[in-house]
Amino acid sequence: MSERTISLVDHRYAASVPKVPAVAPAAGSVVLDRLGRPLHDLRISVTDRCNFRCKYCMPKEIFDTQYEFLRHDELLRFEEIERVARAFVELGVRKLRITGGEPLLRRGLEDLVGMLSRLRGADGSPVELTMTTNASALARKARALRDAGLHRVTVSLDAIDDEVFRRMNDVDFPVATVLEGIRAAQEAGLAPVKVNMVVQRGVNDQQVLPMIEHFRGSGVVLRFIEYMDVGTTNGWRMDQVVPAAELLERIGSRHGLRPLDPTVVGETAERWMLDDGSLEIGLISSVTRAFCHDCNRARLSMEGKLYLCLFAAHGHDLRALLRGDTARGIDAVDDQALRGAIAQVWNARADRYSELRGQGASEPGGSAPRRVEMSYIGG
Ligand code: SAM
Ligand code: SF4
Ligand code: SF4
């Protein structure tokens, strides 16, 4: 590929406007997809911008000064996000995760956290509210986020060695600031903090054991994630993936480990505890052991498109329903119609990309239309 001829990424991802059924399921109904999977988890991406340029997510040569990020009026407003989230909660969602891009770059994010934290399930129970962040601004914001009603944070950190980390974020950002953010989150009560490390062979796999050493006894949960073939810009290759089984072997050769039971159905991490109880470790084998059969997650992009799989190439344009679009003859809908439209989209879902990849049926980086980027729909 030549260096910078055409930008491979823009936000004109394929999407269609969902149909609004005549009758919507009542609030509190359980909706299932075509493989019998319920809706449980909604990830909400609040911005397409980020102050890092992690090479596997927003490589500099594409996400450069020429790159056209979305205009502010294209983003869902907080009230619109809250409306969509409420519809999802009425359809069974029990967990909301705010993500991005880097969510802490969205101005006034605490206000959105406050609005989402007031949502209640049909039985009156609160919804779990979490965020995934690079923690660059977390030391400053942890307390306000907690006060606004955030429950927990997951921090992405790919190395404990400062030099390796600076190289990976590609903006020379120091690891010390991220560690301050993690401490601030713990002190604010956003606990347990989960730390996610994406492991790439030859890039940061030598950091796995040092990360374990660093976080022993700290109270964080450390999770290792297989590098995935998301989007089209990171030049993913299978030989860069360190299979979770290999990681387990490497960790096990240094530390005693005992398995922990899964905490919830659809949990993506296989959980282990160092035998002295000093650190919980999670292994997320998104590539080598697909967990599509109980994948209960939906993803909402910052401009209001709904995706049913990380590897989706096609979104469902909820913003058109929220705002209406006279040019396209689309009327704005009420809450009940919005709920009905979302339920119908979920009912039709049959995505299971990773399973098919495992069976050799889907080509990484495969055919058009172009798949969405991780920075667009979050982790
Ligand atoms: N900026 C925030 C952060 O980094 O935590 C939130 C958004 S980021 C897209 C969410 C997560 O996706 C991060 O943990 C990141 O490491 C992960 N991620 C991005 N590209 C990935 C890939 N190709 N394979 C596996 N994880 C990836
Ligand atoms: Fe930014 Fe997160 Fe992507 Fe890194 S992984 S470039 S921090 S959005
Ligand atoms: Fe869910 Fe798609 Fe990942 Fe399978 S590949 S676990 S359906 S997001």
XYZ file of C-alpha atoms and ligand atoms in Angstrom:
422
model
C 0.000 0.000 0.000
C 1.359 3.440 -0.861
C 1.956 5.762 2.044
C -0.969 8.152 1.951
C -2.896 8.134 -1.238
C -6.488 7.710 -0.142
C -7.717 7.824 3.414
C -9.134 4.383 4.062
C -11.297 5.608 6.887
C -14.086 8.089 6.976
C -17.411 8.196 8.655
C -19.493 7.393 5.639
C -19.870 3.845 6.817
C -22.812 2.003 5.310
C -25.979 2.368 7.377
C -29.700 2.081 6.916
C -32.605 3.592 8.788
C -34.427 0.944 10.846
C -38.076 0.269 10.139
C -40.520 1.253 12.847
C -42.942 -1.608 13.596
C -46.631 -0.921 14.199
C -46.383 -2.361 17.714
C -43.396 -2.056 20.046
C -42.597 -4.584 22.780
C -43.605 -3.340 26.217
C -40.899 -1.889 28.440
C -39.433 -4.789 30.405
C -39.770 -7.294 27.547
C -36.879 -9.622 26.840
C -35.769 -9.371 23.235
C -33.752 -12.147 21.646
C -31.767 -12.206 18.437
C -31.944 -14.986 15.822
C -29.451 -17.066 17.819
C -31.456 -16.671 21.043
C -29.081 -14.104 22.585
C -30.673 -11.434 24.825
C -29.662 -7.771 24.909
C -27.613 -7.108 28.026
C -24.858 -4.646 27.338
C -24.699 -1.332 25.434
C -21.394 0.367 24.607
C -21.759 4.041 23.884
C -19.025 5.792 21.974
C -19.118 9.532 22.726
C -16.367 10.866 20.467
C -14.295 9.788 17.470
C -11.319 11.836 18.687
C -8.376 10.698 20.754
C -5.171 12.260 22.075
C -3.277 8.961 21.557
C -2.350 7.350 18.264
C -2.006 3.701 19.327
C -0.686 2.080 16.168
C -3.178 -0.781 16.264
C -6.157 1.547 16.622
C -5.569 5.047 15.180
C -2.340 4.855 13.185
C -0.831 8.318 12.643
C -0.490 8.004 8.921
C -4.275 7.800 8.574
C -5.547 9.703 11.601
C -3.426 12.746 10.777
C -4.125 16.475 10.422
C -5.948 15.823 7.132
C -8.320 13.349 8.738
C -11.890 14.607 8.931
C -13.303 13.955 12.351
C -17.023 14.431 12.863
C -18.405 17.922 13.426
C -19.957 18.593 16.803
C -23.490 18.829 15.379
C -23.089 15.353 13.903
C -22.544 13.842 17.357
C -25.519 12.727 19.378
C -26.321 15.267 22.082
C -26.363 13.960 25.649
C -30.181 14.087 25.692
C -30.240 11.945 22.557
C -27.781 9.441 24.008
C -29.882 9.241 27.149
C -33.047 8.586 25.083
C -31.402 5.759 23.187
C -29.885 4.290 26.355
C -33.285 4.413 28.065
C -34.868 2.481 25.189
C -32.133 -0.138 25.507
C -32.580 -0.393 29.259
C -36.302 -0.943 28.685
C -35.339 -3.821 26.404
C -33.200 -5.558 29.003
C -29.810 -3.810 28.947
C -28.205 -3.969 32.396
C -24.813 -2.547 31.649
C -23.765 0.666 29.933
C -20.154 1.315 29.001
C -19.015 4.752 27.841
C -16.174 4.605 25.357
C -14.717 6.299 22.267
C -12.244 7.455 20.837
C -11.159 8.822 24.176
C -14.339 9.484 26.140
C -12.727 11.941 28.555
C -12.174 14.306 25.622
C -15.936 14.875 25.338
C -16.669 18.100 27.163
C -19.025 17.886 30.157
C -18.973 14.099 30.195
C -19.931 14.080 33.890
C -23.331 15.485 32.853
C -23.921 12.475 30.617
C -22.750 10.145 33.387
C -25.270 11.777 35.724
C -28.087 11.327 33.205
C -27.252 7.679 32.518
C -26.813 6.854 36.185
C -30.437 7.805 36.826
C -31.768 5.170 34.402
C -33.554 2.230 36.025
C -34.513 -1.196 34.708
C -38.177 -2.168 34.417
C -37.934 -3.650 37.946
C -36.514 -0.393 39.308
C -32.958 -1.680 39.629
C -29.999 0.565 38.712
C -27.923 -0.129 35.651
C -24.201 -0.822 35.888
C -22.353 2.187 34.487
C -18.708 1.905 33.440
C -16.184 3.592 31.162
C -13.166 2.549 29.121
C -10.447 5.198 28.985
C -6.773 5.678 28.250
C -6.669 7.457 31.651
C -4.672 10.411 30.333
C -7.134 12.788 32.032
C -8.415 10.443 34.717
C -6.398 11.832 37.625
C -8.229 15.151 37.151
C -11.666 13.702 36.472
C -12.059 10.563 38.580
C -13.713 12.235 41.562
C -16.252 14.186 39.480
C -17.113 11.055 37.487
C -17.668 9.077 40.659
C -19.778 11.866 42.159
C -21.860 11.920 38.983
C -22.653 8.216 39.387
C -20.018 6.267 37.441
C -19.430 2.843 39.046
C -16.163 1.579 37.589
C -13.479 2.293 34.984
C -11.425 0.097 32.715
C -8.063 1.609 31.848
C -6.203 0.621 28.698
C -2.486 0.268 29.339
C -0.263 -1.675 26.965
C 3.086 -1.513 28.800
C 4.540 -0.600 32.165
C 7.912 0.331 30.721
C 7.800 4.041 29.924
C 9.740 3.765 26.689
C 7.596 0.930 25.315
C 4.420 2.729 26.360
C 5.452 6.019 24.740
C 6.213 4.141 21.527
C 2.859 2.352 21.569
C 0.687 5.418 22.165
C 2.843 7.155 19.504
C 2.392 10.602 21.081
C 5.166 10.181 23.656
C 2.680 10.041 26.540
C 4.296 8.998 29.854
C 3.144 5.931 31.729
C 3.375 7.767 35.074
C 0.327 9.918 34.240
C -1.751 6.822 33.461
C -0.674 5.245 36.755
C -1.715 8.435 38.585
C -5.098 8.144 36.863
C -5.485 4.554 38.048
C -4.659 5.549 41.622
C -7.069 8.482 41.500
C -9.827 6.186 40.252
C -9.186 3.753 43.104
C -9.184 6.570 45.652
C -12.431 7.935 44.240
C -14.048 4.503 44.673
C -14.275 3.572 40.977
C -13.176 0.098 41.967
C -12.167 -2.489 41.128
C -10.256 -0.787 38.339
C -9.645 -3.133 35.436
C -6.486 -2.630 33.395
C -6.654 -3.940 29.827
C -3.504 -4.719 27.878
C -3.678 -5.630 24.187
C -0.797 -8.025 23.603
C 1.066 -7.955 20.281
C 3.872 -10.362 19.565
C 7.193 -8.613 19.189
C 5.717 -5.262 20.247
C 4.783 -5.583 23.919
C 4.532 -9.285 24.767
C 7.698 -8.934 26.856
C 5.695 -6.575 29.073
C 3.247 -9.224 30.277
C 5.291 -10.441 33.257
C 6.456 -6.923 34.257
C 2.804 -5.776 34.195
C 1.945 -8.641 36.556
C 4.830 -7.685 38.864
C 3.758 -4.054 38.870
C 0.091 -4.636 39.646
C 0.450 -7.392 42.266
C -1.191 -6.267 45.483
C -2.542 -3.072 43.908
C -6.201 -4.099 43.874
C -6.573 -3.791 40.083
C -7.724 -6.635 37.859
C -5.260 -7.124 35.019
C -6.598 -8.427 31.714
C -4.698 -9.499 28.642
C -6.508 -9.173 25.320
C -5.682 -10.828 22.046
C -4.946 -8.342 19.287
C -7.970 -8.348 16.981
C -8.520 -7.756 13.284
C -10.911 -4.865 13.892
C -11.340 -2.229 11.182
C -9.073 -1.999 8.169
C -6.266 0.388 9.095
C -4.003 -1.504 11.474
C -2.552 -4.057 9.042
C -3.454 -6.920 11.422
C -1.710 -10.258 10.934
C -2.426 -13.518 12.741
C 1.251 -13.961 13.605
C 1.043 -10.794 15.740
C -1.573 -12.417 17.990
C -0.300 -14.086 21.146
C -2.950 -16.752 21.836
C -4.379 -16.623 25.358
C -3.362 -20.265 25.828
C 0.270 -19.357 25.167
C 0.051 -16.426 27.569
C -1.392 -18.669 30.249
C 1.516 -21.040 29.804
C 4.050 -18.224 30.026
C 2.424 -16.763 33.137
C 1.976 -20.238 34.662
C 5.667 -21.017 34.239
C 6.456 -18.092 36.553
C 3.440 -17.975 38.894
C 1.049 -20.405 40.529
C -2.492 -19.779 39.262
C -5.926 -20.954 40.312
C -9.040 -20.581 38.130
C -11.940 -18.372 39.196
C -15.587 -18.938 38.239
C -17.165 -16.622 35.660
C -19.136 -13.872 37.387
C -21.794 -13.381 34.705
C -23.098 -15.130 31.606
C -21.421 -13.771 28.500
C -18.294 -12.798 30.434
C -15.501 -12.440 27.935
C -12.576 -13.029 30.286
C -11.316 -16.359 31.563
C -10.403 -15.450 35.161
C -7.401 -16.577 37.189
C -5.917 -15.633 40.560
C -2.245 -15.699 41.469
C -2.062 -18.379 44.145
C -0.960 -15.899 46.806
C -4.177 -13.959 46.082
C -2.253 -10.815 45.095
C -3.674 -10.314 41.588
C -6.670 -11.324 39.520
C -5.784 -11.950 35.894
C -8.210 -12.146 32.974
C -7.475 -13.627 29.576
C -9.645 -12.494 26.688
C -9.227 -14.795 23.729
C -11.312 -12.866 21.223
C -9.413 -14.346 18.292
C -8.466 -17.900 19.245
C -11.587 -18.852 21.183
C -14.677 -17.069 19.944
C -17.396 -16.235 22.439
C -20.073 -15.213 19.936
C -22.566 -17.800 21.216
C -23.416 -15.640 24.210
C -22.426 -12.213 22.900
C -25.079 -9.869 24.228
C -23.493 -6.522 23.367
C -24.732 -3.731 21.122
C -22.676 -0.678 20.177
C -23.804 2.881 19.559
C -21.487 5.181 17.627
C -21.056 8.865 18.526
C -23.235 9.843 15.568
C -26.025 7.507 16.532
C -25.434 4.426 14.430
C -26.131 1.112 16.058
C -23.787 -1.834 15.420
C -24.459 -5.402 16.415
C -20.900 -6.711 16.187
C -17.376 -5.310 16.510
C -16.725 -6.493 12.987
C -19.877 -5.071 11.462
C -19.710 -3.237 8.186
C -23.285 -2.032 8.367
C -24.927 0.216 10.957
C -28.497 1.149 11.809
C -29.056 4.889 11.759
C -30.907 5.726 14.982
C -30.088 9.437 14.706
C -32.360 9.664 11.671
C -35.195 8.364 13.855
C -34.326 10.681 16.750
C -34.057 13.845 14.655
C -36.143 12.984 11.604
C -34.780 13.804 8.169
C -37.139 15.650 5.869
C -34.818 15.291 2.890
C -35.110 11.522 3.182
C -38.790 11.565 4.165
C -38.086 10.265 7.669
C -40.205 11.456 10.580
C -38.841 11.820 14.096
C -40.245 9.052 16.314
C -41.500 8.874 19.896
C -39.910 6.728 22.612
C -42.155 3.758 22.018
C -41.442 3.687 18.285
C -37.714 4.013 18.994
C -37.909 1.012 21.326
C -39.813 -0.953 18.667
C -37.246 -0.128 15.980
C -34.323 -1.181 18.193
C -36.067 -4.413 19.205
C -36.664 -5.285 15.563
C -33.024 -4.673 14.658
C -31.896 -6.887 17.533
C -34.436 -9.615 16.616
C -32.854 -9.842 13.151
C -29.266 -10.130 14.458
C -27.271 -13.217 13.510
C -23.695 -11.844 13.791
C -20.972 -14.257 14.868
C -17.910 -13.030 13.070
C -15.251 -14.514 15.368
C -16.824 -17.951 15.278
C -16.870 -17.854 11.496
C -13.296 -16.586 11.399
C -12.351 -19.559 13.581
C -13.935 -21.852 11.031
C -12.000 -20.127 8.246
C -15.239 -18.709 6.835
C -14.459 -15.004 7.184
C -11.444 -13.256 5.783
C -9.685 -10.778 8.082
C -9.753 -7.417 6.385
C -12.196 -9.055 3.963
C -14.700 -7.831 1.465
C -16.549 -4.535 1.076
C -18.390 -2.709 2.533
C -15.673 -1.459 4.815
C -15.740 -2.555 8.442
C -15.903 0.071 11.188
C -12.840 1.057 13.196
C -12.388 0.375 16.905
C -11.961 4.113 17.534
C -15.447 4.585 16.048
C -17.391 2.048 18.076
C -15.135 1.548 21.085
C -13.916 -1.656 22.696
N -9.605 5.351 24.196
C -10.153 4.465 25.161
C -9.152 3.419 25.579
O -8.141 3.232 24.878
O -9.395 2.779 26.579
C -11.443 3.813 24.748
C -11.594 3.394 23.309
S -10.475 2.131 22.756
C -10.967 1.939 21.072
C -11.147 0.726 23.585
C -10.277 -0.478 23.681
O -10.107 -1.042 22.414
C -8.885 -0.222 24.213
O -8.686 -1.033 25.346
C -7.995 -0.675 23.101
O -6.802 -1.246 23.579
C -8.857 -1.677 22.406
N -8.457 -1.939 21.022
C -8.325 -1.050 20.018
N -7.939 -1.681 18.880
C -7.819 -3.004 19.197
C -7.454 -4.178 18.467
N -7.128 -4.116 17.189
N -7.451 -5.364 19.118
C -7.797 -5.435 20.431
N -8.158 -4.377 21.164
C -8.159 -3.171 20.564
Fe -7.106 6.205 21.454
Fe -8.053 4.163 22.826
Fe -7.574 3.907 20.221
Fe -5.499 4.159 21.832
S -6.984 2.465 21.834
S -5.818 5.294 19.918
S -6.309 5.469 23.401
S -9.093 5.218 21.116
Fe -19.876 -10.492 19.516
Fe -19.210 -10.027 16.992
Fe -17.300 -10.356 18.835
Fe -18.786 -12.447 18.050
S -17.365 -11.281 16.796
S -18.244 -11.911 20.162
S -20.776 -11.449 17.706
S -18.803 -8.678 18.755
